[in-house]
Amino acid sequence: MSKVEVLLGLQWGDEGKGKIVDVLTPRYDVIARFQGGPNAGHTLEFNGIKHVLHIIPSGIFHKEKLNVIGNGVLIEPAIFKGEIEALREKNVEPTDNLYISKKAHLILPSHRLLDAANEQAKGNAKIGSTLKGIGPAYTDKIARTGIRVGDILEFDFREKYQLLKFQHIQIAKMLKFDIDAFRINDMTLDEYEVEWMESLETLRKFKLINSEYFINKCLKDGKKVLAEGAQGSMLDIDFGSYPFVTSSSTITAGVCTGLGVAPSSIGRVMGITKAYCTRVGAGPFPTELFDATGRTLCEIGHEYGATTGRSRRCGWIDIPALRYACMLNGVTDLIVTKPDVMNDFDEVKMCTDYVINDRETDEIPFEFNEVEIRPKLRSFIGWKQSLANIAKYDALPAPLLAYLSAIELHTDVRIMAVSISPDRKDVLFRN
Ligand code: GDP
Ligand code: IMO
Ligand code: MG
C-alpha cells in the first residue's frame, strides 16, 4: 500500500507549483488535482516553450503518466475545451491519460455571471476574484444545488441546468446587476452558453470515473500518486485571510476530501514557497513593498497573473505566514523557487515576526484584515551573481545558502530543492 504524496503552495498562490509538478512527474504514476478550478494558472516551461494549465494537472506533458481531475475540482467545460485544444496544437493528445471524476462540479456560465454580480455588490470590499465562477459554483456544491460532471450523461441534465440558471439570474437581478451588459470573452451570456453547451461534447469524450475508487486502487497496487494543489495556504477557505480567500480547502486536508483518500493515506507533503512573496487580488499582505524594490521583483520575476494577466503585488518573504502554512499542512519538505529574481539585490530581507500595536508576534491574528501589521525585518547580504549554470544545491553562492538556512531554521522544515529559472531543467535537488 503506498501513500499519496502532496505538493502545494504555502503562500498566496503562484509559487511555481506547475513547474515543480512537471519536474517531479517522472517519479510518479498518477498526478491528481484535488481542488480549485480555472482560477488556477500553472506555468510550465521546456524546450523554450511556455504552457499554462488551469484545470488539467501539470503531469499531462508526460504521456505515459495518468492525470486525474478529482472530485474536489471545479470544471468549466468551455475553458476545459480551450485547454485541450491548446494541448493538441502542441501535439499532446490527452484523451487516454486524463481521467475525470464524475463527482467534480461544473461551473455554469451563470456562475460566472454571479461571480461578477457578487464582486460588484461588494463595492470597495472586492476580493479581486478571477471571475471564473469559483465562489458561486462551490456555494451551489455546499448548498446541494450544484451540477456534477456525471450529470451531463443523465437524461434530465438540461432540466437541472435551466433550473439552476434561472435561480442565478434571479439572484443577479436582486443584486441589481446589469445582465444585458455582462460579457464573457466578448460574448453575451446567451452567446457564451451556446459555446459552453457545445464544449460538453469534448468533456464527454474523456474517461469519466469514480476517481476515489481509482486512486485508492492505485495506492493498494503500490502505485505512486502525487496530489497537485492549486492556489496557496493563505487563500484557504478556513485558514486564509478570510474573506480575501478562494472557496476551497487548499491545504493537505483538502486532499482527503478532494480525492477521497483517508488521512492515514497521506505521506510526504512538499510545500512550495517563493524566495519572496506575491499576492494577486485584494487582502492583507504585511510584507508588501510599494517602492522600487517591489517593482523590481514584479518586473524581474514577471509577476503577472497566469490566469488574469493582473500584476501581482510583491514583497519580502513572510515567515509567520510560512510557519503557519507548514503547521497547517504538515509540510515534510520545502521547495524554494525564484531566488534568481533577487540576483542583483545588495540586500535581501525576511520578515521574521509581525509587530502589532507595538507587540511582537509570529502568530497570524484573527483580525488579519483590520490591524496594522509592521513586519520585523531581518537583513541578509545579497549574493550578487547569476545562478545560471549552477548545477548543484551546494554550489549555490554562500549568501544564498545562508538565506535558505534561515528559512529552514525558522520553519523547522528541510529544503529539498531550489528552482532557479522557469525552465524544467533548472531545479537543484539536495542529496
Ligand atoms: P503556480 O500557479 O504555482 O503554478 O505558479 P505560476 O505559474 O502562476 O507562477 C509562477 C511563475 O514563475 C511562472 O511564470 C513560472 O514560469 C515562473 N517560475 C517558476 N519557477 C521559477 C524560478 O525558479 N525562477 C524564475 N525566474 N521563474 C520561475
Ligand atoms: P494558482 O493555482 C493566485 C486569488 C484571486 C482572488 C482570490 C479569490 O495559480 O496559484 P477566486 O477566483 O478563487 O474567487 O479568487 O484568490 N486566486 C489566486 N491567486 N494564484 C491562484 O491560483 C489563485 N486563484 C485564486 O486573485 O484574490
Ligand atoms: Mg498561478
Coordinates of C-alpha atoms and ligand atoms in Angstrom, one line a residue:
M1 CA 0.0 0.0 0.0
S2 CA 1.6 3.3 -1.0
K3 CA 0.7 6.8 0.2
V4 CA -0.4 9.9 -1.6
E5 CA 2.4 12.5 -1.7
V6 CA 1.3 16.1 -1.9
L7 CA 2.6 19.2 -3.5
L8 CA 1.0 22.5 -2.6
G9 CA 1.6 26.3 -2.4
L10 CA 2.4 27.8 1.0
Q11 CA 1.8 31.4 0.2
W12 CA -0.9 33.3 -1.8
G13 CA -0.6 31.1 -4.9
D14 CA 1.7 31.2 -7.9
E15 CA 4.7 29.7 -6.0
G16 CA 5.6 27.6 -9.1
K17 CA 3.5 24.5 -8.4
G18 CA 3.0 23.7 -12.1
K19 CA 6.7 23.8 -12.9
I20 CA 7.6 21.6 -9.9
V21 CA 4.9 19.1 -10.5
D22 CA 6.1 18.7 -14.1
V23 CA 9.6 18.2 -12.9
L24 CA 8.5 15.6 -10.3
T25 CA 6.1 13.7 -12.5
P26 CA 8.7 11.1 -13.7
R27 CA 8.8 9.9 -10.1
Y28 CA 5.1 9.1 -10.0
D29 CA 2.4 7.0 -11.8
V30 CA -0.5 9.3 -11.3
I31 CA -0.9 13.1 -10.9
A32 CA -4.2 14.3 -9.4
R33 CA -5.6 17.7 -8.8
F34 CA -7.8 17.9 -5.7
Q35 CA -9.3 21.4 -5.5
G36 CA -9.7 24.7 -7.3
G37 CA -10.6 25.2 -10.9
P38 CA -9.9 27.6 -13.7
N39 CA -8.9 30.3 -11.2
A40 CA -5.5 28.5 -11.2
G41 CA -2.8 29.2 -13.7
H42 CA 0.1 26.8 -13.6
T43 CA 3.0 27.6 -15.9
L44 CA 5.4 25.0 -17.3
E45 CA 8.4 25.8 -19.5
F46 CA 10.6 23.5 -21.5
N47 CA 12.3 23.5 -24.9
G48 CA 11.8 27.2 -25.0
I49 CA 8.0 27.0 -24.9
K50 CA 5.7 28.1 -22.2
H51 CA 2.5 26.3 -21.3
V52 CA -0.2 27.5 -19.0
L53 CA -2.7 24.9 -17.4
H54 CA -5.8 25.9 -15.5
I55 CA -7.8 22.7 -14.8
I56 CA -5.6 20.0 -16.2
P57 CA -3.0 18.5 -13.9
S58 CA 0.6 19.5 -14.6
G59 CA 1.8 15.9 -15.3
I60 CA 0.0 16.0 -18.7
F61 CA 3.1 16.5 -20.8
H62 CA 4.4 13.1 -19.7
K63 CA 2.2 10.9 -21.9
E64 CA 2.9 7.6 -20.1
K65 CA 1.6 9.1 -16.8
L66 CA -2.0 9.2 -15.7
N67 CA -3.6 12.5 -14.8
V68 CA -6.8 12.8 -12.7
I69 CA -9.1 15.7 -12.1
G70 CA -10.5 14.8 -8.7
N71 CA -14.0 15.4 -7.2
G72 CA -12.8 18.5 -5.3
V73 CA -12.1 20.3 -8.6
L74 CA -14.5 22.6 -10.5
I75 CA -14.7 22.3 -14.2
E76 CA -15.8 25.0 -16.6
P77 CA -16.3 23.0 -19.8
A78 CA -15.6 25.8 -22.3
I79 CA -12.3 26.6 -20.5
F80 CA -11.5 22.9 -20.4
K81 CA -12.1 22.5 -24.1
G82 CA -9.8 25.5 -24.7
E83 CA -7.1 23.8 -22.7
I84 CA -7.5 20.5 -24.5
E85 CA -7.3 22.3 -27.9
A86 CA -4.2 24.2 -26.8
L87 CA -2.5 20.9 -25.9
R88 CA -3.5 19.4 -29.2
E89 CA -1.9 22.3 -31.0
K90 CA 1.3 21.3 -29.3
N91 CA 0.8 17.7 -30.4
V92 CA -0.2 16.5 -26.9
E93 CA -3.2 14.2 -27.1
P94 CA -4.6 13.9 -23.6
T95 CA -7.7 11.7 -24.2
D96 CA -6.0 8.5 -23.0
N97 CA -4.1 9.8 -20.0
L98 CA -6.6 12.2 -18.4
Y99 CA -9.4 10.8 -16.2
I100 CA -12.1 13.0 -14.7
S101 CA -14.2 12.5 -11.6
K102 CA -17.9 12.2 -12.2
K103 CA -18.3 14.0 -8.8
A104 CA -16.4 17.1 -9.9
H105 CA -18.8 20.1 -10.0
L106 CA -19.5 22.1 -13.1
I107 CA -19.1 25.9 -13.4
L108 CA -22.1 27.2 -15.4
P109 CA -22.0 30.4 -17.4
S110 CA -24.4 31.8 -14.9
H111 CA -22.0 31.0 -12.0
R112 CA -19.6 33.4 -13.8
L113 CA -22.4 36.0 -14.0
L114 CA -23.0 35.6 -10.3
D115 CA -19.3 35.9 -9.5
A116 CA -19.3 39.3 -11.3
A117 CA -22.5 40.3 -9.7
N118 CA -21.2 39.4 -6.2
E119 CA -18.0 41.3 -6.7
Q120 CA -19.9 44.4 -8.0
A121 CA -22.2 44.3 -5.0
K122 CA -19.1 44.3 -2.6
G123 CA -18.2 47.8 -3.8
N124 CA -14.9 48.7 -2.1
A125 CA -14.6 45.4 -0.4
K126 CA -14.0 43.4 -3.6
I127 CA -12.0 40.2 -3.2
G128 CA -10.4 40.6 -6.6
S129 CA -11.8 37.2 -7.8
T130 CA -10.5 35.8 -11.0
L131 CA -14.2 35.9 -12.1
K132 CA -14.2 32.3 -13.2
G133 CA -17.3 31.4 -11.2
I134 CA -15.4 29.7 -8.4
G135 CA -17.3 31.1 -5.4
P136 CA -20.8 30.6 -6.8
A137 CA -20.1 27.1 -8.0
Y138 CA -18.7 26.0 -4.6
T139 CA -21.6 27.7 -3.0
D140 CA -24.0 25.5 -5.0
K141 CA -22.0 22.4 -4.2
I142 CA -22.3 23.1 -0.4
A143 CA -25.9 24.2 -0.8
R144 CA -26.6 20.8 -2.5
T145 CA -27.9 22.5 -5.7
G146 CA -24.8 22.0 -7.8
I147 CA -24.5 20.1 -11.1
R148 CA -21.7 17.5 -11.4
V149 CA -19.7 16.1 -14.3
G150 CA -21.6 12.8 -14.1
D151 CA -24.9 14.7 -14.6
I152 CA -24.0 15.5 -18.2
L153 CA -24.6 11.8 -19.0
E154 CA -28.1 11.9 -17.5
F155 CA -31.4 12.5 -19.4
D156 CA -32.5 15.3 -17.1
F157 CA -29.3 17.4 -17.4
R158 CA -30.9 20.2 -19.4
E159 CA -33.7 20.5 -16.9
K160 CA -31.3 20.7 -14.0
Y161 CA -29.3 23.3 -15.9
Q162 CA -32.2 25.5 -16.7
L163 CA -33.5 25.5 -13.1
L164 CA -30.1 26.4 -11.7
K165 CA -29.6 29.1 -14.3
F166 CA -33.0 30.6 -13.5
Q167 CA -32.1 30.8 -9.9
H168 CA -28.8 32.5 -10.7
I169 CA -30.5 35.1 -12.9
Q170 CA -32.9 35.9 -10.1
I171 CA -30.1 36.5 -7.7
A172 CA -28.2 38.6 -10.2
K173 CA -31.3 40.7 -10.7
M174 CA -31.7 41.1 -7.0
L175 CA -28.2 42.4 -6.8
K176 CA -29.2 44.9 -9.5
F177 CA -26.5 43.6 -11.9
D178 CA -26.8 44.6 -15.5
I179 CA -27.2 41.1 -17.1
D180 CA -27.5 42.5 -20.6
A181 CA -24.2 44.3 -20.4
F182 CA -22.4 41.3 -19.0
R183 CA -19.8 39.7 -21.3
I184 CA -17.6 36.6 -21.2
N185 CA -14.9 36.7 -23.8
D186 CA -16.9 39.5 -25.5
M187 CA -20.0 37.3 -25.7
T188 CA -23.3 37.8 -24.0
L189 CA -24.5 35.2 -21.5
D190 CA -26.7 33.6 -24.2
E191 CA -24.0 33.5 -26.8
Y192 CA -21.5 32.1 -24.3
E193 CA -24.0 29.5 -23.2
V194 CA -24.1 28.1 -26.8
E195 CA -20.3 27.6 -26.7
W196 CA -20.4 26.2 -23.2
M197 CA -23.1 23.6 -24.2
E198 CA -21.1 22.6 -27.3
S199 CA -18.0 22.1 -25.2
L200 CA -19.8 19.4 -23.2
E201 CA -19.1 17.2 -26.2
T202 CA -15.4 17.5 -25.5
L203 CA -15.9 16.6 -21.9
R204 CA -18.0 13.5 -22.7
K205 CA -15.2 12.1 -24.8
F206 CA -13.0 11.7 -21.7
K207 CA -13.0 8.8 -19.3
L208 CA -15.4 10.0 -16.6
I209 CA -14.9 7.8 -13.5
N210 CA -15.5 7.4 -9.8
S211 CA -12.0 8.6 -9.1
E212 CA -12.0 7.8 -5.4
Y213 CA -12.0 4.1 -6.3
F214 CA -9.4 4.6 -9.0
I215 CA -7.0 6.4 -6.7
N216 CA -7.4 4.0 -3.8
K217 CA -6.8 1.0 -6.1
C218 CA -3.7 2.7 -7.4
L219 CA -2.5 3.0 -3.8
K220 CA -3.3 -0.6 -3.0
D221 CA -1.4 -1.7 -6.0
G222 CA 1.7 0.2 -4.8
K223 CA 1.5 2.9 -7.5
K224 CA 2.8 6.4 -6.7
V225 CA 0.3 9.2 -6.6
L226 CA 1.1 12.9 -6.4
A227 CA -1.7 15.3 -5.4
E228 CA -1.3 18.7 -7.0
G229 CA -2.6 21.7 -5.2
A230 CA -3.9 25.0 -6.6
Q231 CA -3.8 28.4 -5.0
G232 CA -2.0 28.6 -1.7
S233 CA -2.5 28.1 2.1
M234 CA -3.1 31.8 2.7
L235 CA -6.0 31.6 0.3
D236 CA -7.6 28.6 2.1
I237 CA -11.3 29.0 2.9
D238 CA -10.8 28.3 6.6
F239 CA -7.3 29.5 7.4
G240 CA -6.5 32.1 4.8
S241 CA -7.1 35.8 5.2
Y242 CA -10.9 35.4 5.1
P243 CA -12.9 36.8 3.3
F244 CA -10.0 37.5 0.9
V245 CA -9.6 33.9 0.0
T246 CA -10.7 31.3 -2.5
S247 CA -13.6 29.0 -1.8
S248 CA -11.8 25.6 -1.4
S249 CA -9.6 23.8 1.1
T250 CA -6.2 24.5 -0.4
I251 CA -4.3 22.6 2.4
T252 CA -3.4 19.0 2.9
A253 CA -6.7 18.3 4.5
G254 CA -8.3 19.1 1.1
V255 CA -6.5 16.1 -0.5
C256 CA -8.7 13.8 1.6
T257 CA -12.0 15.3 0.6
G258 CA -10.9 16.3 -2.9
L259 CA -9.7 12.8 -3.9
G260 CA -11.4 10.5 -1.5
V261 CA -8.4 9.3 0.4
A262 CA -8.1 8.6 4.1
P263 CA -5.8 10.9 6.3
S264 CA -3.7 7.8 7.0
S265 CA -3.0 7.5 3.3
I266 CA -1.2 10.8 3.2
G267 CA 2.6 10.6 3.1
R268 CA 5.1 13.2 2.2
V269 CA 3.9 16.8 2.0
M270 CA 6.0 19.1 -0.2
G271 CA 5.3 22.7 0.3
I272 CA 6.4 25.4 -2.2
T273 CA 7.4 29.0 -1.4
K274 CA 8.9 31.7 -3.5
A275 CA 12.1 33.2 -2.1
Y276 CA 10.0 36.3 -1.7
C277 CA 6.2 36.8 -1.6
T278 CA 3.5 37.8 -4.0
R279 CA -0.3 38.2 -3.9
V280 CA -2.8 38.9 -6.6
G281 CA -6.2 40.3 -5.7
A282 CA -7.2 42.2 -2.5
G283 CA -6.5 41.4 1.1
P284 CA -3.8 41.8 3.8
F285 CA -0.1 41.4 2.7
P286 CA 2.1 42.5 5.7
T287 CA 5.4 42.4 3.8
E288 CA 4.2 44.2 0.6
L289 CA 6.7 46.6 -0.9
F290 CA 5.3 49.8 -2.5
D291 CA 8.7 51.0 -3.6
A292 CA 11.2 50.5 -6.3
T293 CA 12.3 47.1 -4.8
G294 CA 8.7 45.9 -5.1
R295 CA 8.5 47.0 -8.7
T296 CA 11.8 45.3 -9.5
L297 CA 10.6 42.0 -8.0
C298 CA 7.5 42.3 -10.2
E299 CA 9.5 43.1 -13.4
I300 CA 12.4 40.7 -13.0
G301 CA 10.0 38.0 -11.7
H302 CA 7.5 38.6 -14.5
E303 CA 4.8 38.7 -11.7
Y304 CA 1.7 38.9 -13.9
G305 CA -1.2 36.5 -13.3
A306 CA -1.2 33.4 -15.5
T307 CA -5.0 33.5 -15.5
T308 CA -5.9 37.1 -15.5
G309 CA -2.7 39.0 -16.5
R310 CA -3.1 41.3 -13.5
S311 CA 0.2 42.4 -12.0
R312 CA 1.0 40.7 -8.7
R313 CA 1.7 42.6 -5.5
C314 CA 5.3 41.8 -4.3
G315 CA 7.1 41.9 -1.0
W316 CA 9.7 40.1 1.2
I317 CA 9.2 36.5 2.4
D318 CA 6.8 36.3 5.3
I319 CA 8.0 33.8 7.9
P320 CA 5.0 34.0 10.2
A321 CA 2.7 33.1 7.2
L322 CA 5.1 30.4 6.1
R323 CA 5.4 28.8 9.6
Y324 CA 1.6 28.8 9.8
A325 CA 1.3 27.1 6.4
C326 CA 3.9 24.5 7.4
M327 CA 1.9 23.8 10.5
L328 CA -1.5 23.5 8.8
N329 CA -0.2 21.3 6.0
G330 CA 2.3 19.1 8.0
V331 CA 4.9 20.0 5.4
T332 CA 7.8 17.5 5.4
D333 CA 9.8 19.1 2.6
L334 CA 10.2 22.6 1.4
I335 CA 10.9 23.7 -2.2
V336 CA 12.0 27.3 -2.8
T337 CA 11.5 28.9 -6.2
K338 CA 12.7 32.1 -7.8
P339 CA 15.7 33.2 -5.7
D340 CA 17.3 34.1 -9.1
V341 CA 14.9 37.1 -9.3
M342 CA 16.9 38.7 -6.5
N343 CA 20.4 38.1 -8.1
D344 CA 21.2 41.8 -8.3
F345 CA 20.0 42.8 -4.9
D346 CA 22.6 44.3 -2.5
E347 CA 20.3 43.2 0.4
V348 CA 17.5 40.7 0.8
K349 CA 15.1 40.9 3.7
M350 CA 13.0 38.4 5.6
C351 CA 10.0 39.2 7.8
T352 CA 10.6 37.1 11.0
D353 CA 7.8 38.5 13.1
Y354 CA 4.8 40.8 13.0
V355 CA 4.7 43.9 15.2
I356 CA 1.0 44.7 16.1
N357 CA 0.3 47.5 18.5
D358 CA 4.0 47.6 19.5
R359 CA 3.9 43.9 20.4
E360 CA 5.9 41.3 18.5
T361 CA 4.2 38.1 17.5
D362 CA 4.7 35.3 15.0
E363 CA 1.0 34.3 15.1
I364 CA -1.4 35.2 12.3
P365 CA -4.0 37.4 14.1
F366 CA -7.7 36.7 13.7
E367 CA -8.1 40.4 12.8
F368 CA -5.6 39.9 10.0
N369 CA -7.6 42.3 7.7
E370 CA -8.2 45.0 10.3
V371 CA -5.0 45.5 12.3
E372 CA -2.0 47.4 11.2
I373 CA 0.9 44.9 10.9
R374 CA 4.5 46.1 10.8
P375 CA 6.9 43.4 9.6
K376 CA 10.0 42.9 11.7
L377 CA 12.7 42.5 9.0
R378 CA 16.0 40.7 9.2
S379 CA 18.6 41.7 6.6
F380 CA 20.8 39.3 4.5
I381 CA 23.6 40.3 2.2
G382 CA 22.8 39.7 -1.4
W383 CA 24.6 37.1 -3.5
K384 CA 25.1 39.5 -6.4
Q385 CA 25.7 36.9 -9.0
S386 CA 23.8 34.9 -11.7
L387 CA 22.6 31.5 -10.7
A388 CA 22.6 30.3 -14.3
N389 CA 24.8 27.2 -14.9
I390 CA 24.8 26.3 -11.2
A391 CA 24.1 22.5 -11.3
K392 CA 24.2 21.6 -7.6
Y393 CA 22.5 22.9 -4.5
D394 CA 25.8 23.0 -2.5
A395 CA 27.3 25.1 -5.3
L396 CA 24.8 28.0 -4.7
P397 CA 26.5 31.2 -3.5
A398 CA 27.2 31.3 0.2
P399 CA 25.0 34.3 1.0
L400 CA 22.0 32.5 -0.7
L401 CA 22.8 29.3 1.2
A402 CA 22.7 31.4 4.4
Y403 CA 19.3 32.8 3.4
L404 CA 18.0 29.3 2.7
S405 CA 19.3 28.0 6.0
A406 CA 17.5 30.8 7.8
I407 CA 14.2 29.7 6.1
E408 CA 14.8 26.2 7.3
L409 CA 15.6 27.3 10.9
H410 CA 12.5 29.5 11.1
T411 CA 10.2 26.9 9.7
D412 CA 11.9 23.8 11.1
V413 CA 11.5 22.1 7.7
R414 CA 14.3 20.9 5.4
I415 CA 14.6 22.4 1.9
M416 CA 14.6 19.5 -0.6
A417 CA 15.1 21.6 -3.7
V418 CA 15.6 25.1 -5.1
S419 CA 14.3 26.3 -8.5
I420 CA 16.5 28.9 -10.3
S421 CA 14.7 29.6 -13.6
P422 CA 11.3 29.0 -15.2
D423 CA 12.7 26.1 -17.2
R424 CA 12.1 22.5 -16.3
K425 CA 15.8 21.7 -16.2
D426 CA 16.7 24.2 -13.5
V427 CA 15.7 22.6 -10.3
L428 CA 18.6 21.7 -7.9
F429 CA 17.7 18.8 -5.7
R430 CA 19.5 18.3 -2.5
N431 CA 21.0 14.9 -1.6
Ligands
GDP1 P1 1.7 28.2 -9.9 O1 0.4 28.8 -10.0 O2 2.1 28.0 -8.5 O3 1.9 27.1 -10.8 O4 2.7 29.4 -10.5 P2 2.5 30.3 -11.8 O5 2.8 29.5 -13.0 O6 1.3 31.0 -11.7 O7 3.6 31.4 -11.5 C1 5.0 31.1 -11.3 C2 5.8 31.9 -12.4 O8 7.2 31.8 -12.0 C3 5.7 31.3 -13.8 O9 5.8 32.3 -14.7 C4 6.9 30.4 -13.9 O10 7.3 30.2 -15.2 C5 7.9 31.2 -13.1 N1 8.9 30.4 -12.3 C6 8.8 29.2 -11.7 N2 9.9 28.8 -11.1 C7 10.8 29.8 -11.3 C8 12.1 30.1 -10.9 O11 12.7 29.3 -10.1 N3 12.7 31.2 -11.3 C9 12.0 32.1 -12.1 N4 12.7 33.2 -12.5 N5 10.8 31.9 -12.5 C10 10.2 30.8 -12.1
IMO2 P1 -2.7 29.3 -8.7 O1 -3.1 27.9 -8.6 C1 -3.0 33.4 -7.1 C2 -7.0 34.7 -5.8 C3 -7.7 35.8 -6.6 C4 -8.5 36.4 -5.5 C5 -8.9 35.3 -4.6 C6 -10.3 34.7 -4.9 O2 -2.3 29.7 -10.0 O3 -1.7 29.6 -7.6 P2 -11.3 33.2 -6.9 O4 -11.3 33.4 -8.4 O5 -10.8 31.9 -6.4 O6 -12.7 33.6 -6.4 O7 -10.4 34.4 -6.3 O8 -7.9 34.3 -4.8 N1 -6.6 33.5 -6.5 C7 -5.3 33.2 -6.9 N2 -4.1 33.9 -6.7 N3 -3.0 32.1 -7.7 C8 -4.1 31.4 -7.9 O9 -4.0 30.1 -8.3 C9 -5.3 32.0 -7.5 N4 -6.6 31.5 -7.6 C10 -7.3 32.5 -7.0 O10 -6.8 36.6 -7.2 O11 -7.7 37.3 -4.8
MG3 MG -0.6 30.5 -10.9

